C-alpha cells in the first residue's frame, strides 16, 4: 500500500502545474487584447471635421496613423508584467528544485547515505564500541577487587601467601560472605558487560562478512552496515545504562575515593615488582631463544614502565585531591591512574605468559617431531582422509620431510631457535597431509594458536587509541573460532597473526600523539586510550560506559 506521503505529492504537483498554466494563458490573452485594441479603434470613414479656430489641439489627439501613444504603451506594460511574472515563477521553481534533497521528493526529506558514508559510520562505531567494552572491563576489575578480597585473602602474609594451611582454611571461610557480597554488588555491571560483548561479537561478524563481499548489491550492503551500527549502538546502550549506578557504587567523588585509591595503589606496588622481574625474564629469553621468539613482547617492559610512571603521577594527584576534599579532581585522577595500572599489567603479563609458553613449547618439540613422523608414515601408506593425486601427495610428503629435517637441525644445533615457530611449522606441514590423527600435534597447534591470540589481544589493548576496525575484526574472528582441533587452531592462529600485523600497521601510521609534551607518560596514555585526547592535557579519562558516558567529565586539575 502506498503511503500518504507519496499519495499526496502527485495531487499537489498537478495543482501547481494547473495554476501556472492558467496564469500563463490569462497573461497571454490580456496581452493579445491590448495589442489588438489599436487596430479596432482605427477609423476608415471620412475625415473628422476640423476643429474651430482657436481651439488648441489635444496632446492626445491621434496622429497621422489614427492611434494614440497610450494605445502602444499599455500593451507593452502588460507584456512586461507577464514576462516578469513568468521569470519570477521560473526562478522560484529552480530555487525549490535545488533545495530538495532528492529530485521529485518533498523538501527536507533526508537523502539515504552513500555506501562510503555508511562504511565510515560502521568503522567508527566498531572502534568506539570495542574501546568502550575494553575500558569497562578494566574498570570493573577494580570494582570487583574493591568489594571482593585481594588475592591471597585473610591469613595471607605481606607477600600474598597464606602463612599456614589452618589460617588459609579459616580465610576461605571468611572470604565466602564477602565474595557473595561482591557478586551481588557487581552482577548488574557484569551482566551489562557480557551483553555488550555479545553485541560486539555479532557486529564484528557482520563486518567480516561485509569485508568478504557479502551480501552483494548496494542496497543490501548498506543494510548490512546499518546492522553493524545498530549492534554497536546496542552494546553502548547496555553499558551507558549502568554507568550512573557504577558511579554511585564506587563513590569516587566522595567517601569511596579512599578505598579505591588503596586498591589502585596496591596493584601498582605489586606491578612495580613484577615489572623489574619481567625485565630480567625478557633478558633471559633473548639469551636462550632466537630473536623471533621474543618479537611479540619487544618493548613491553619499557611501555609498562611508562604506564607506571604515568600512574604514579595520577595516583599521587588523586591522594592530594582526596586530602583536599576535591572530589571531581580525585575521580578524574583515580580513573586515569587505574587505566594506566591495568595496561601495565597487560604488558607485564604478556612477558610472563610468553616465557611460560616458550618453555612449554620447547618441551613439546621432540614429542611433536615423533608424532609428525608417525603421521608421515600413515600418509605414505595412503591413509589421508582427503584423496590426493599421486604427484600432490608426493609433493606434500617431500615438503613435510624438509620441514621436519630443518626443525631437527635447529633442535640439535648450537644456535638458539624459536620453539613456538618450530611447532607452527611442524603442525602446518603435517596438517596438509590430512591424516586425521589426534594427540600431541593437536596440543602443539592449540598452544601456538593461544599464543598468537593473546599477543594480538594484548597489543590492541594497549594501543587501542590508534588501532582501526580491521585488526579488531580479525581478532574477534580468531577469538570466536572454536579451537577444538588442528584445523580450527590453524584458522585461529592465522587470523590472530593477521590481526597483530594490521594493528602494528595502524600504530605506525598513527604515530606518537603529543610528541612535544613534557608530561611523563602522556603520549602512551593517549595511545592506549586511557585518556580520550580531547584537551591539551590529554582530555578526560575513559571510564565504564558506552559512547554517551565513557568520557564523563570531571573538573580539570588546575
Coordinates of C-alpha atoms in Angstrom, one line a residue:
X1 CA 0.0 0.0 0.0
X2 CA 1.4 3.4 -0.9
X3 CA 1.9 5.7 2.0
X4 CA 0.1 9.0 2.4
X5 CA 3.3 10.9 1.8
X6 CA 3.7 9.6 -1.7
X7 CA -0.1 9.6 -2.4
X8 CA -0.4 13.3 -1.6
X9 CA 2.6 14.6 -3.6
X10 CA 1.3 14.0 -7.1
X11 CA -2.0 15.8 -6.4
X12 CA -0.2 18.9 -5.1
X13 CA 2.2 18.7 -8.1
X14 CA -0.7 18.7 -10.6
X15 CA -2.4 21.6 -8.8
X16 CA 0.7 23.7 -9.1
X17 CA 1.1 22.9 -12.8
X18 CA -2.6 23.8 -13.5
X19 CA -2.2 27.1 -11.7
X20 CA 0.9 28.0 -13.6
X21 CA -0.7 27.1 -17.0
X22 CA -3.8 29.2 -16.1
X23 CA -1.7 32.2 -15.2
X24 CA 0.3 31.9 -18.4
X25 CA -2.9 31.7 -20.6
X26 CA -4.6 34.6 -18.9
X27 CA -1.4 36.7 -19.3
X28 CA -1.2 35.8 -23.0
X29 CA -4.9 36.7 -23.6
X30 CA -4.7 40.1 -21.9
X31 CA -1.5 40.9 -23.8
X32 CA -3.1 39.9 -27.1
X33 CA -6.2 42.0 -26.3
X34 CA -4.2 45.1 -25.6
X35 CA -2.2 44.6 -28.8
X36 CA -5.4 44.3 -30.9
X37 CA -7.0 47.4 -29.3
X38 CA -5.3 50.0 -31.5
X39 CA -6.4 48.1 -34.7
X40 CA -10.0 48.0 -33.6
X41 CA -10.1 51.8 -32.9
X42 CA -8.6 53.0 -36.3
X43 CA -11.3 54.9 -38.4
X44 CA -11.7 54.1 -42.0
X45 CA -14.5 56.7 -42.8
X46 CA -14.5 60.3 -43.8
X47 CA -12.0 62.6 -42.1
X48 CA -13.1 64.3 -39.0
X49 CA -14.1 67.9 -39.5
X50 CA -11.6 70.4 -38.5
X51 CA -12.0 71.9 -35.1
X52 CA -12.9 75.5 -34.7
X53 CA -10.3 78.2 -34.8
X54 CA -8.7 79.0 -31.6
X55 CA -9.2 75.5 -30.2
X56 CA -5.8 74.1 -29.1
X57 CA -5.1 70.6 -30.4
X58 CA -5.1 68.0 -27.6
X59 CA -1.8 66.3 -26.8
X60 CA -3.5 63.0 -27.1
X61 CA -5.1 63.7 -30.4
X62 CA -4.4 61.0 -33.0
X63 CA -1.6 61.5 -35.3
X64 CA -1.4 60.7 -39.0
X65 CA -1.8 56.9 -38.3
X66 CA -5.0 57.3 -36.3
X67 CA -3.7 55.9 -33.0
X68 CA -2.5 57.5 -29.7
X69 CA 0.7 56.9 -27.7
X70 CA -1.3 55.2 -24.9
X71 CA -2.6 52.6 -27.3
X72 CA 1.0 51.2 -27.6
X73 CA 2.4 51.9 -24.1
X74 CA -0.3 50.0 -22.2
X75 CA 0.1 46.6 -24.1
X76 CA 3.9 46.9 -23.6
X77 CA 3.4 47.3 -19.9
X78 CA 1.2 44.3 -19.7
X79 CA 3.6 42.2 -21.7
X80 CA 6.5 43.3 -19.5
X81 CA 4.4 42.4 -16.4
X82 CA 3.6 39.0 -17.8
X83 CA 7.3 38.4 -18.6
X84 CA 8.3 39.4 -15.1
X85 CA 5.7 37.1 -13.6
X86 CA 6.9 34.2 -15.7
X87 CA 10.6 34.9 -14.8
X88 CA 9.7 35.0 -11.1
X89 CA 7.8 31.7 -11.4
X90 CA 10.8 30.1 -13.2
X91 CA 13.3 31.3 -10.7
X92 CA 11.2 30.2 -7.8
X93 CA 10.8 26.7 -9.3
X94 CA 14.6 26.5 -9.9
X95 CA 15.3 27.5 -6.3
X96 CA 12.8 25.0 -4.9
X97 CA 14.3 22.2 -7.0
X98 CA 17.8 23.0 -5.9
X99 CA 16.8 22.9 -2.2
X100 CA 15.3 19.5 -2.4
X101 CA 17.3 16.6 -1.1
X102 CA 16.4 14.3 -4.0
X103 CA 14.6 15.1 -7.3
X104 CA 10.9 14.6 -7.1
X105 CA 10.7 14.2 -3.4
X106 CA 9.4 16.5 -0.7
X107 CA 11.9 19.2 0.5
X108 CA 13.6 18.4 3.8
X109 CA 13.4 14.6 3.4
X110 CA 16.9 13.2 4.2
X111 CA 18.8 11.5 1.4
X112 CA 20.0 8.0 2.3
X113 CA 23.7 7.9 3.0
X114 CA 26.0 6.6 0.3
X115 CA 27.7 3.3 0.7
X116 CA 31.0 5.1 1.5
X117 CA 29.3 7.2 4.2
X118 CA 27.7 4.1 5.7
X119 CA 31.0 2.3 5.8
X120 CA 32.7 5.2 7.6
X121 CA 29.9 5.2 10.2
X122 CA 30.3 1.5 10.7
X123 CA 34.1 1.7 11.1
X124 CA 33.7 4.5 13.7
X125 CA 31.0 2.6 15.6
X126 CA 33.1 -0.6 15.8
X127 CA 36.2 1.1 17.1
X128 CA 34.1 3.1 19.6
X129 CA 32.2 0.1 20.9
X130 CA 35.3 -2.0 21.2
X131 CA 37.0 0.7 23.2
X132 CA 34.0 1.1 25.5
X133 CA 33.9 -2.7 26.2
X134 CA 37.7 -2.8 26.9
X135 CA 37.6 0.2 29.2
X136 CA 34.5 -1.1 31.0
X137 CA 36.2 -4.5 31.6
X138 CA 39.3 -2.8 33.0
X139 CA 37.4 -0.6 35.4
X140 CA 35.1 -3.4 36.5
X141 CA 38.1 -5.4 37.6
X142 CA 38.9 -2.6 40.1
X143 CA 35.3 -2.6 41.4
X144 CA 35.4 -6.3 41.9
X145 CA 38.7 -6.1 43.8
X146 CA 37.3 -3.2 45.9
X147 CA 34.3 -5.2 47.0
X148 CA 35.8 -8.6 47.0
X149 CA 39.0 -9.9 48.5
X150 CA 42.6 -9.2 47.3
X151 CA 44.2 -12.3 46.0
X152 CA 45.6 -14.3 49.0
X153 CA 42.7 -13.3 51.3
X154 CA 42.6 -13.4 55.0
X155 CA 45.5 -15.1 56.6
X156 CA 47.8 -14.0 53.8
X157 CA 51.2 -12.5 54.6
X158 CA 52.5 -9.4 53.1
X159 CA 53.7 -11.3 50.0
X160 CA 50.2 -12.6 49.4
X161 CA 50.8 -16.2 50.6
X162 CA 49.0 -17.9 53.4
X163 CA 51.1 -18.5 56.5
X164 CA 49.8 -22.0 57.0
X165 CA 47.1 -24.4 56.0
X166 CA 44.9 -23.8 59.0
X167 CA 44.9 -20.0 58.5
X168 CA 44.3 -20.4 54.8
X169 CA 41.3 -22.6 55.5
X170 CA 40.0 -20.0 58.0
X171 CA 40.5 -17.3 55.4
X172 CA 38.5 -19.3 52.9
X173 CA 35.6 -19.5 55.3
X174 CA 35.8 -15.7 55.9
X175 CA 36.1 -14.8 52.2
X176 CA 32.9 -16.6 51.2
X177 CA 30.4 -14.0 52.5
X178 CA 32.5 -11.1 51.1
X179 CA 32.7 -12.8 47.7
X180 CA 29.0 -13.3 47.8
X181 CA 28.5 -9.6 48.6
X182 CA 30.9 -8.6 45.8
X183 CA 29.0 -10.7 43.3
X184 CA 25.7 -9.0 44.4
X185 CA 27.2 -5.6 44.0
X186 CA 28.8 -6.1 40.6
X187 CA 26.4 -8.6 39.0
X188 CA 24.4 -5.9 37.2
X189 CA 27.6 -4.4 35.8
X190 CA 29.0 -7.8 34.8
X191 CA 25.7 -8.6 33.1
X192 CA 25.7 -5.4 31.1
X193 CA 29.3 -6.1 30.1
X194 CA 28.5 -9.6 28.9
X195 CA 25.6 -8.3 26.9
X196 CA 27.8 -5.6 25.3
X197 CA 30.5 -8.2 24.4
X198 CA 27.9 -10.4 22.7
X199 CA 26.6 -7.5 20.7
X200 CA 30.1 -6.5 19.7
X201 CA 31.0 -10.0 18.6
X202 CA 27.9 -10.1 16.4
X203 CA 28.8 -6.7 14.9
X204 CA 32.3 -7.8 14.1
X205 CA 31.0 -11.0 12.5
X206 CA 28.7 -8.9 10.3
X207 CA 31.6 -6.6 9.4
X208 CA 33.8 -9.5 8.4
X209 CA 31.1 -10.8 6.0
X210 CA 30.9 -7.3 4.6
X211 CA 34.6 -7.2 4.1
X212 CA 34.4 -10.6 2.3
X213 CA 31.9 -9.2 -0.2
X214 CA 28.6 -10.4 1.3
X215 CA 25.9 -9.5 0.8
X216 CA 26.0 -8.3 -2.8
X217 CA 24.2 -5.2 -4.1
X218 CA 24.4 -1.7 -2.9
X219 CA 21.1 -1.6 -1.0
X220 CA 21.9 -4.9 0.8
X221 CA 25.4 -3.9 1.7
X222 CA 24.1 -0.6 3.1
X223 CA 21.6 -2.5 5.1
X224 CA 24.3 -4.8 6.5
X225 CA 26.3 -1.7 7.6
X226 CA 23.2 -0.4 9.3
X227 CA 23.1 -3.6 11.2
X228 CA 26.7 -3.2 12.3
X229 CA 26.0 0.3 13.6
X230 CA 22.8 -0.9 15.3
X231 CA 24.7 -3.7 17.1
X232 CA 27.4 -1.3 18.2
X233 CA 24.7 1.1 19.5
X234 CA 23.1 -1.6 21.5
X235 CA 26.4 -2.6 23.1
X236 CA 27.0 1.0 24.1
X237 CA 23.4 1.4 25.4
X238 CA 23.8 -1.5 27.7
X239 CA 27.0 0.0 29.2
X240 CA 25.5 3.5 29.3
X241 CA 22.5 2.2 31.3
X242 CA 24.8 1.0 34.1
X243 CA 27.3 3.9 34.2
X244 CA 25.4 6.0 36.7
X245 CA 24.9 3.1 39.1
X246 CA 28.5 2.2 38.9
X247 CA 29.5 5.8 39.8
X248 CA 27.1 5.6 42.8
X249 CA 28.6 2.3 44.0
X250 CA 32.2 3.5 43.6
X251 CA 31.7 6.9 45.1
X252 CA 34.9 8.3 43.6
X253 CA 33.9 11.9 44.2
X254 CA 33.0 11.2 47.8
X255 CA 33.8 8.6 50.6
X256 CA 34.6 5.8 48.2
X257 CA 37.7 7.5 46.8
X258 CA 40.0 6.5 49.6
X259 CA 39.2 2.8 49.3
X260 CA 39.5 2.9 45.5
X261 CA 42.9 4.6 45.9
X262 CA 44.1 1.9 48.2
X263 CA 43.1 -0.8 45.7
X264 CA 44.9 1.0 42.8
X265 CA 48.0 1.7 44.8
X266 CA 48.1 -1.9 46.0
X267 CA 48.0 -3.2 42.4
X268 CA 50.6 -0.5 41.4
X269 CA 53.1 -1.7 44.1
X270 CA 52.7 -5.4 43.0
X271 CA 53.2 -4.4 39.4
X272 CA 56.3 -2.4 40.1
X273 CA 57.9 -5.6 41.5
X274 CA 56.7 -7.7 38.6
X275 CA 58.0 -5.2 36.1
X276 CA 61.5 -5.5 37.4
X277 CA 61.2 -9.3 37.3
X278 CA 59.8 -9.1 33.8
X279 CA 62.9 -7.2 32.7
X280 CA 65.2 -10.0 33.8
X281 CA 62.9 -12.6 32.4
X282 CA 63.0 -11.0 28.9
X283 CA 66.7 -10.7 29.0
X284 CA 67.0 -14.4 29.8
X285 CA 64.6 -15.3 27.0
X286 CA 66.7 -13.4 24.5
X287 CA 69.8 -15.3 25.5
X288 CA 68.1 -18.7 25.3
X289 CA 65.9 -18.4 22.2
X290 CA 66.1 -16.9 18.7
X291 CA 65.2 -13.2 18.3
X292 CA 61.9 -14.1 16.7
X293 CA 60.8 -15.8 19.9
X294 CA 60.6 -12.5 21.8
X295 CA 59.5 -10.2 18.9
X296 CA 55.9 -10.4 20.3
X297 CA 56.9 -8.6 23.5
X298 CA 59.5 -6.3 22.2
X299 CA 59.2 -3.0 24.1
X300 CA 56.6 -4.4 26.5
X301 CA 58.7 -3.8 29.6
X302 CA 59.6 -0.2 28.6
X303 CA 55.9 0.5 27.9
X304 CA 54.9 -1.0 31.2
X305 CA 57.4 1.3 33.0
X306 CA 56.0 4.3 31.0
X307 CA 52.4 3.4 32.1
X308 CA 53.5 3.1 35.7
X309 CA 55.3 6.4 35.6
X310 CA 52.0 8.0 34.4
X311 CA 50.1 6.1 37.1
X312 CA 52.5 7.4 39.7
X313 CA 51.7 11.0 38.9
X314 CA 47.9 10.4 38.7
X315 CA 47.6 8.4 41.9
X316 CA 49.7 10.9 43.8
X317 CA 47.4 13.7 42.4
X318 CA 44.4 11.7 43.5
X319 CA 45.8 11.4 47.0
X320 CA 46.3 15.2 47.2
X321 CA 42.8 15.8 45.9
X322 CA 41.3 13.4 48.4
X323 CA 43.1 15.2 51.2
X324 CA 41.8 18.5 49.9
X325 CA 38.2 17.1 49.6
X326 CA 38.3 17.8 45.8
X327 CA 36.0 15.0 44.7
X328 CA 36.0 15.9 41.0
X329 CA 39.7 16.0 40.7
X330 CA 40.1 12.8 42.8
X331 CA 37.7 10.9 40.5
X332 CA 39.5 12.1 37.3
X333 CA 42.9 11.3 38.6
X334 CA 41.9 7.9 40.0
X335 CA 40.4 6.7 36.8
X336 CA 43.4 7.8 34.8
X337 CA 45.7 6.0 37.2
X338 CA 43.6 2.9 37.2
X339 CA 43.7 2.7 33.4
X340 CA 47.5 3.0 33.4
X341 CA 47.9 0.3 36.0
X342 CA 45.6 -2.0 34.1
X343 CA 47.6 -1.6 30.9
X344 CA 50.9 -2.0 32.7
X345 CA 49.5 -5.3 34.0
X346 CA 48.6 -6.4 30.4
X347 CA 52.2 -5.7 29.2
X348 CA 53.9 -7.4 32.1
X349 CA 51.6 -10.4 32.0
X350 CA 52.4 -10.7 28.3
X351 CA 56.1 -11.2 29.1
X352 CA 55.4 -13.7 31.9
X353 CA 52.9 -15.7 29.7
X354 CA 55.3 -15.8 26.8
X355 CA 58.1 -17.2 29.0
X356 CA 55.8 -19.9 30.2
X357 CA 54.7 -20.8 26.7
X358 CA 58.2 -20.9 25.3
X359 CA 59.2 -23.3 28.0
X360 CA 56.2 -25.5 27.2
X361 CA 56.8 -25.4 23.5
X362 CA 60.5 -26.3 23.9
X363 CA 59.5 -29.3 25.9
X364 CA 56.9 -30.3 23.3
X365 CA 59.0 -30.1 20.2
X366 CA 60.6 -33.5 20.5
X367 CA 57.3 -35.2 21.0
X368 CA 55.8 -33.2 18.1
X369 CA 58.6 -34.5 15.9
X370 CA 57.8 -38.1 16.9
X371 CA 54.1 -37.6 16.2
X372 CA 54.8 -36.0 12.9
X373 CA 56.9 -38.9 11.8
X374 CA 54.0 -41.3 12.6
X375 CA 51.7 -39.1 10.5
X376 CA 54.1 -39.1 7.6
X377 CA 54.3 -42.9 7.7
X378 CA 50.5 -43.1 7.7
X379 CA 50.3 -40.7 4.7
X380 CA 52.8 -42.8 2.8
X381 CA 50.5 -45.8 3.1
X382 CA 47.6 -43.8 1.7
X383 CA 45.8 -43.1 5.0
X384 CA 44.9 -39.5 4.3
X385 CA 41.3 -38.6 4.8
X386 CA 41.3 -36.4 1.6
X387 CA 42.1 -38.3 -1.6
X388 CA 45.2 -36.9 -3.2
X389 CA 46.7 -37.3 -6.6
X390 CA 50.0 -39.2 -6.6
X391 CA 52.0 -36.1 -7.6
X392 CA 50.3 -33.9 -5.0
X393 CA 50.8 -36.4 -2.2
X394 CA 54.5 -36.8 -3.1
X395 CA 55.0 -33.0 -3.1
X396 CA 53.3 -32.7 0.4
X397 CA 55.3 -35.5 1.8
X398 CA 58.5 -34.0 0.5
X399 CA 57.7 -30.6 2.0
X400 CA 56.9 -32.2 5.4
X401 CA 60.1 -34.2 5.3
X402 CA 62.1 -31.0 4.6
X403 CA 60.3 -29.1 7.5
X404 CA 61.0 -31.9 10.0
X405 CA 64.6 -32.1 8.9
X406 CA 65.1 -28.4 9.4
X407 CA 63.5 -28.4 12.9
X408 CA 65.7 -31.3 13.9
X409 CA 68.8 -29.4 12.8
X410 CA 67.7 -26.4 14.8
X411 CA 67.0 -28.5 17.8
X412 CA 70.4 -30.1 17.8
X413 CA 72.4 -27.1 16.5
X414 CA 74.4 -24.6 18.6
X415 CA 72.3 -21.6 17.7
X416 CA 69.1 -20.7 19.7
X417 CA 65.8 -21.4 18.0
X418 CA 62.1 -20.4 18.3
X419 CA 60.1 -23.3 19.8
X420 CA 56.7 -21.8 19.0
X421 CA 57.7 -21.2 15.4
X422 CA 59.0 -24.7 15.2
X423 CA 55.7 -26.1 16.4
X424 CA 53.8 -24.0 14.0
X425 CA 55.9 -25.3 11.0
X426 CA 55.6 -28.9 12.2
X427 CA 51.8 -28.8 12.6
X428 CA 51.1 -27.0 9.4
X429 CA 53.4 -29.2 7.3
X430 CA 51.8 -32.4 8.6
X431 CA 48.4 -30.9 8.7
X432 CA 48.4 -30.6 4.9
X433 CA 48.6 -34.4 4.7
X434 CA 45.2 -34.7 6.5
X435 CA 45.9 -37.9 8.2
X436 CA 43.4 -37.0 11.0
X437 CA 45.4 -38.3 13.9
X438 CA 44.9 -36.5 17.2
X439 CA 47.3 -36.2 20.1
X440 CA 50.5 -34.3 20.6
X441 CA 50.1 -32.4 17.3
X442 CA 46.7 -31.1 18.3
X443 CA 48.2 -29.9 21.6
X444 CA 51.0 -28.2 19.8
X445 CA 48.6 -26.4 17.4
X446 CA 46.4 -25.2 20.3
X447 CA 49.5 -23.9 22.1
X448 CA 50.6 -21.9 19.1
X449 CA 47.1 -20.5 18.4
X450 CA 46.6 -19.4 22.0
X451 CA 50.0 -17.6 22.0
X452 CA 49.0 -15.7 18.8
X453 CA 45.6 -14.8 20.2
X454 CA 47.0 -13.4 23.4
X455 CA 49.7 -11.5 21.7
X456 CA 47.3 -9.8 19.3
X457 CA 44.8 -9.0 22.1
X458 CA 47.5 -7.5 24.3
X459 CA 48.8 -5.3 21.6
X460 CA 45.4 -3.9 20.6
X461 CA 44.5 -3.4 24.2
X462 CA 47.5 -1.1 24.9
X463 CA 47.4 0.7 21.5
X464 CA 43.7 1.0 21.1
X465 CA 43.9 4.7 20.6
X466 CA 45.4 4.1 17.1
X467 CA 44.1 0.7 16.0
X468 CA 41.3 0.6 13.4
X469 CA 38.4 -1.9 12.9
X470 CA 40.1 -4.3 10.5
X471 CA 42.6 -5.6 13.1
X472 CA 39.9 -5.7 15.8
X473 CA 37.6 -7.7 13.5
X474 CA 40.3 -10.2 12.7
X475 CA 41.0 -10.7 16.4
X476 CA 37.3 -11.2 17.1
X477 CA 37.1 -13.8 14.3
X478 CA 40.1 -15.6 15.8
X479 CA 38.6 -15.5 19.3
X480 CA 35.2 -16.9 18.3
X481 CA 36.8 -19.7 16.3
X482 CA 36.1 -22.9 18.3
X483 CA 39.7 -24.2 18.8
X484 CA 38.9 -27.9 19.1
X485 CA 41.3 -29.4 16.7
X486 CA 44.3 -28.8 14.5
X487 CA 42.4 -27.3 11.5
X488 CA 40.5 -24.9 13.8
X489 CA 43.7 -24.0 15.5
X490 CA 45.3 -23.1 12.2
X491 CA 42.4 -20.8 11.4
X492 CA 42.6 -19.0 14.7
X493 CA 46.4 -18.7 14.5
X494 CA 46.2 -17.2 11.0
X495 CA 43.5 -14.7 11.9
X496 CA 45.3 -13.7 15.1
X497 CA 48.6 -13.1 13.4
X498 CA 46.9 -11.0 10.7
X499 CA 45.2 -9.0 13.4
X500 CA 48.6 -8.3 15.0
X501 CA 50.1 -7.3 11.7
X502 CA 47.2 -4.9 10.9
X503 CA 47.3 -3.4 14.4
X504 CA 51.1 -2.7 14.1
X505 CA 50.5 -1.1 10.7
X506 CA 47.8 1.2 12.2
X507 CA 50.1 2.2 15.1
X508 CA 52.9 3.1 12.7
X509 CA 50.6 5.1 10.6
X510 CA 49.1 6.9 13.6
X511 CA 52.5 8.0 15.0
X512 CA 53.1 9.2 18.5
X513 CA 50.5 11.6 20.0
X514 CA 51.5 14.7 21.9
X515 CA 55.2 14.4 20.7
X516 CA 56.2 17.8 22.2
X517 CA 54.6 17.3 25.7
X518 CA 56.7 17.4 28.8
X519 CA 54.1 15.4 30.8
X520 CA 55.6 12.0 31.7
X521 CA 53.6 9.1 30.2
X522 CA 51.1 11.3 28.4
X523 CA 51.7 10.0 24.8
X524 CA 51.4 6.4 25.9
X525 CA 48.3 7.1 27.9
X526 CA 46.6 8.7 24.8
X527 CA 47.9 5.9 22.5
X528 CA 46.5 3.3 24.9
X529 CA 43.1 5.0 25.1
X530 CA 43.5 5.8 28.8
X531 CA 42.8 9.5 28.0
X532 CA 40.4 10.5 25.3
X533 CA 42.7 13.1 23.6
X534 CA 40.0 15.8 23.7
X535 CA 42.1 18.5 25.5
X536 CA 45.7 19.7 25.6
X537 CA 46.3 17.7 28.8
X538 CA 45.0 14.5 27.2
X539 CA 41.4 15.0 28.0
X540 CA 39.2 13.1 30.4
X541 CA 40.0 9.5 31.3
X542 CA 37.9 6.8 29.7
X543 CA 35.6 5.0 32.2
X544 CA 32.9 2.3 32.4
X545 CA 30.2 3.1 30.0
X546 CA 29.1 3.4 26.4
X547 CA 29.6 6.3 23.9
X548 CA 27.4 8.6 25.9
X549 CA 29.0 8.2 29.3
X550 CA 32.6 6.8 28.8
X551 CA 34.1 10.3 28.9
X552 CA 32.1 11.6 31.9
X553 CA 33.6 14.9 32.7
X554 CA 35.3 15.8 35.9
X555 CA 36.7 19.3 36.6
X556 CA 40.2 19.5 35.1
X557 CA 43.0 19.7 37.5
X558 CA 44.5 23.2 37.8

